[in-house]
Amino acid sequence: MEKDPALRLRVFDLNCWAIRYLSKRRQERIHLIGDWLCQEGFDLVLLQEIWSECDYNDLKAKLGGCCPFSHYFRSGVIGSGLCVFSKFPILDTLLYQYSLNGYPYMLQHGDWFCGKSVGLVVVRIAEITFNIYVTHLHAEYSREKDTYLPHRVVQAWELAQFIRHTAKAADVVLLGGDLNMHPGDVGIRLLRGWTGLQDAFTEAKHFVGCKDGCTLIPNNCFTVKSELQPFPLGVRIDYIFYKAVSSFTVKCEELRTTTGTVPGMDIPYSDHEAVMAILCIQRRGPTADVTIGTAMPVLAEVLSEARTEVCMGLLAARRQRYSSGRMAVLAMLLLLLQAVGVLGVLGGLVAGQPFPALSFSLLAFLALAILLLAAGLHLFYSIEVKMLQGTEEQMEMAMRGLQEQPLHCH
Amino acid sequence: MEKDPALRLRVFDLNCWAIRYLSKRRQERIHLIGDWLCQEGFDLVLLQEIWSECDYNDLKAKLGGCCPFSHYFRSGVIGSGLCVFSKFPILDTLLYQYSLNGYPYMLQHGDWFCGKSVGLVVVRIAEITFNIYVTHLHAEYSREKDTYLPHRVVQAWELAQFIRHTAKAADVVLLGGDLNMHPGDVGIRLLRGWTGLQDAFTEAKHFVGCKDGCTLIPNNCFTVKSELQPFPLGVRIDYIFYKAVSSFTVKCEELRTTTGTVPGMDIPYSDHEAVMAILCIQRRGPTADVTIGTAMPVLAEVLSEARTEVCMGLLAARRQRYSSGRMAVLAMLLLLLQAVGVLGVLGGLVAGQPFPALSFSLLAFLALAILLLAAGLHLFYSIEVKMLQGTEEQMEMAMRGLQEQPLHCH
């Protein structure tokens, strides 16, 4: 069985930072990325932050020769930013939008509008079925006071659940993307523990690139230096993960990252470094079914840690739901009071005009605006509470399952 | 192989119409449903429109003896309304929220707020893995002028895709729910054709219940008679579908529906009739893999029909996106004009007060309200356009796949 020739697959992953009007030298970089991908001839290209369909179409035209098959995942107002190019025909696709993804009023962060999702494409190469996932999780804007942590943990959990449920018939699972989490963060441990995915960086036989495999480095002229101050070497937040489900083995022969500025140019491809892996897939004899990557007690601990984060988020969301509800009620009361005043004047009950009309109207104006905003927020926080509760329950069920499993299996 | 004892499974499905404050005699009916389920002892109970968690908890307490395992699916502002009770342990769950589900401003229809979804629970009975899906699609408020048809077709497509991708390792697939479509509707044909699911009603050896298996009947005192006028017998919109994926066969021995009023009472359980199936699951020798239920040319035709509906929806959504954008721009211009006027007065450029303050403020008030609303709508329609486009592309890819398949397989 071991004599089957191994399949070598070259996988490319990059967060392209292609935000229209905002990203620096966007079109130039997209051209550079396209040229480079053409020249290197990867088998699979997983891209994030391709927000504009024009950029996708440019890349598609350029990669027509080496990666003739592609898919652009649409979601949210702006899109998911995710796309996949492939040397092999894409047989099927599915998009799963995360239930939580930041707050609509955090306009400066903007994650909410992107409809952060995980995209799946199914590809068959040499009789091997590949489930290939590409994703981009909510950014971490401050590591000390990370208000988005519960949302990111929910996303990591939903990502893990989506992969587990959809990859059951796949021979090989690949996941590439900007997970916005450091290798030791609870979300990464949860994702890896719950799916059994392996990290191409730690498994690679041979590595060339930034120290510790960092993908956000101070050397890159587009990174925000102040954010990287606590990490002089940079951070690793872009990953290629893999796993063989049935009778296959996957090994990472080589992992490379870019290291800032493109050789011969004055700019890098993006504010992130690209991750490139050479994977070696080989058929082997039938083995035991479903292995969960992490030992049970460790996994139970990670689950419990993740659940704590979700519970913290739940407390905060409940508090905010209450405050926004109270604000809406107060604004409504003010409006009612004013309506009674106006009716009094119109009905002639009150002689003359008790208030100056302009400030009276401005106040009503303000009250209405607050009412609309507060009601909208209340609705939003209600959904947040629901989703956090749901995730917490699912995690609880998973923990119960883990505790019961040894009785059934061993 | 045929000698393996058959597994008999009793499945129950009901849209419970349990909307707090709105549904008539809700609590009384929930009690009746709980008592009845206890008495009958079904193996699997799939419920929709259990909007209040209190009602779920009441049922859970009541069914603790016969169906000790259960799951309530949370989503949207109000929830998904979906829950499952089971005699057998629930091993895993997943919720997929449909990307389109009506319009937030259609308050009288309210579907948007419910976060319509499909819920999956995984159950293992006698060494057989069951993927059990429960769902509730967008209601059809008018059959002649069904503005929600594109959304419902997108939901049917997403439901089919979700089932296909998540059920690959299941032995038996069950789907129960209120699909809000008649048996011959394009969405039903698409769902069945694309997943290979069989209709328990048409396959049943023995049927007892309303004529033609109708589940919304004029005989039920809670149904809106005017809506059923074109259908004197009623309509069939609640289904139990099934499919055996691997080396199993599923047969429907008996299908029953309720027929309006509960015997000995003056009310029915709900405004829908319950659907109850006895399924017989048997192991058989290994058979050919993956069979698509409908013949290729028929399936291609259904796909093309569904795609036409999605394209019609896309045209309408683009039109509405344009109108709402134009409205927002006009409101903004009016506000700017007023701001210039106010500045003129404050700066002393214009002598005196050119407009009465009250009507001036009211106008500004109105312009702001219109601006906020129109901008919100524009955002919403942008998402709608994205999702319809994405579905259209997926359907196109599926059609291409169908056309190419005969070359590879036959």
PDB file of N, CA and C in Angstrom, chain A residues 26-36 58-59 62:
ATOM      1  N   ARG A  26      -2.894  49.489  -3.702  1.00  0.00           N
ATOM      2  CA  ARG A  26      -3.639  48.245  -3.822  1.00  0.00           C
ATOM      3  C   ARG A  26      -3.480  47.602  -5.209  1.00  0.00           C
ATOM      4  N   GLN A  27      -3.797  48.374  -6.238  1.00  0.00           N
ATOM      5  CA  GLN A  27      -3.812  47.789  -7.579  1.00  0.00           C
ATOM      6  C   GLN A  27      -2.434  47.291  -7.999  1.00  0.00           C
ATOM      7  N   GLU A  28      -1.434  48.077  -7.609  1.00  0.00           N
ATOM      8  CA  GLU A  28      -0.051  47.693  -7.914  1.00  0.00           C
ATOM      9  C   GLU A  28       0.268  46.341  -7.255  1.00  0.00           C
ATOM     10  N   ARG A  29      -0.141  46.215  -5.996  1.00  0.00           N
ATOM     11  CA  ARG A  29       0.153  44.972  -5.262  1.00  0.00           C
ATOM     12  C   ARG A  29      -0.612  43.786  -5.833  1.00  0.00           C
ATOM     13  N   ILE A  30      -1.873  44.026  -6.223  1.00  0.00           N
ATOM     14  CA  ILE A  30      -2.673  42.936  -6.810  1.00  0.00           C
ATOM     15  C   ILE A  30      -1.996  42.444  -8.094  1.00  0.00           C
ATOM     16  N   HIS A  31      -1.473  43.389  -8.880  1.00  0.00           N
ATOM     17  CA  HIS A  31      -0.751  42.996 -10.099  1.00  0.00           C
ATOM     18  C   HIS A  31       0.481  42.173  -9.752  1.00  0.00           C
ATOM     19  N   LEU A  32       1.217  42.647  -8.727  1.00  0.00           N
ATOM     20  CA  LEU A  32       2.422  41.923  -8.297  1.00  0.00           C
ATOM     21  C   LEU A  32       2.072  40.499  -7.848  1.00  0.00           C
ATOM     22  N   ILE A  33       0.988  40.399  -7.035  1.00  0.00           N
ATOM     23  CA  ILE A  33       0.567  39.081  -6.534  1.00  0.00           C
ATOM     24  C   ILE A  33       0.205  38.173  -7.711  1.00  0.00           C
ATOM     25  N   GLY A  34      -0.574  38.730  -8.655  1.00  0.00           N
ATOM     26  CA  GLY A  34      -0.983  37.953  -9.824  1.00  0.00           C
ATOM     27  C   GLY A  34       0.215  37.448 -10.611  1.00  0.00           C
ATOM     28  N   ASP A  35       1.168  38.345 -10.872  1.00  0.00           N
ATOM     29  CA  ASP A  35       2.360  37.960 -11.642  1.00  0.00           C
ATOM     30  C   ASP A  35       3.136  36.855 -10.936  1.00  0.00           C
ATOM     31  N   TRP A  36       3.292  37.038  -9.637  1.00  0.00           N
ATOM     32  CA  TRP A  36       4.072  36.093  -8.854  1.00  0.00           C
ATOM     33  C   TRP A  36       3.407  34.711  -8.831  1.00  0.00           C
ATOM     34  N   ASP A  58      -9.477  40.662 -12.001  1.00  0.00           N
ATOM     35  CA  ASP A  58      -8.115  40.873 -12.507  1.00  0.00           C
ATOM     36  C   ASP A  58      -7.266  39.629 -12.282  1.00  0.00           C
ATOM     37  N   LEU A  59      -7.323  39.118 -11.037  1.00  0.00           N
ATOM     38  CA  LEU A  59      -6.537  37.929 -10.712  1.00  0.00           C
ATOM     39  C   LEU A  59      -6.983  36.740 -11.554  1.00  0.00           C
ATOM     40  N   LYS A  62      -5.603  36.888 -14.952  1.00  0.00           N
ATOM     41  CA  LYS A  62      -4.165  36.646 -14.951  1.00  0.00           C
ATOM     42  C   LYS A  62      -3.837  35.175 -14.689  1.00  0.00           C
TER      43      LYS A  62
END
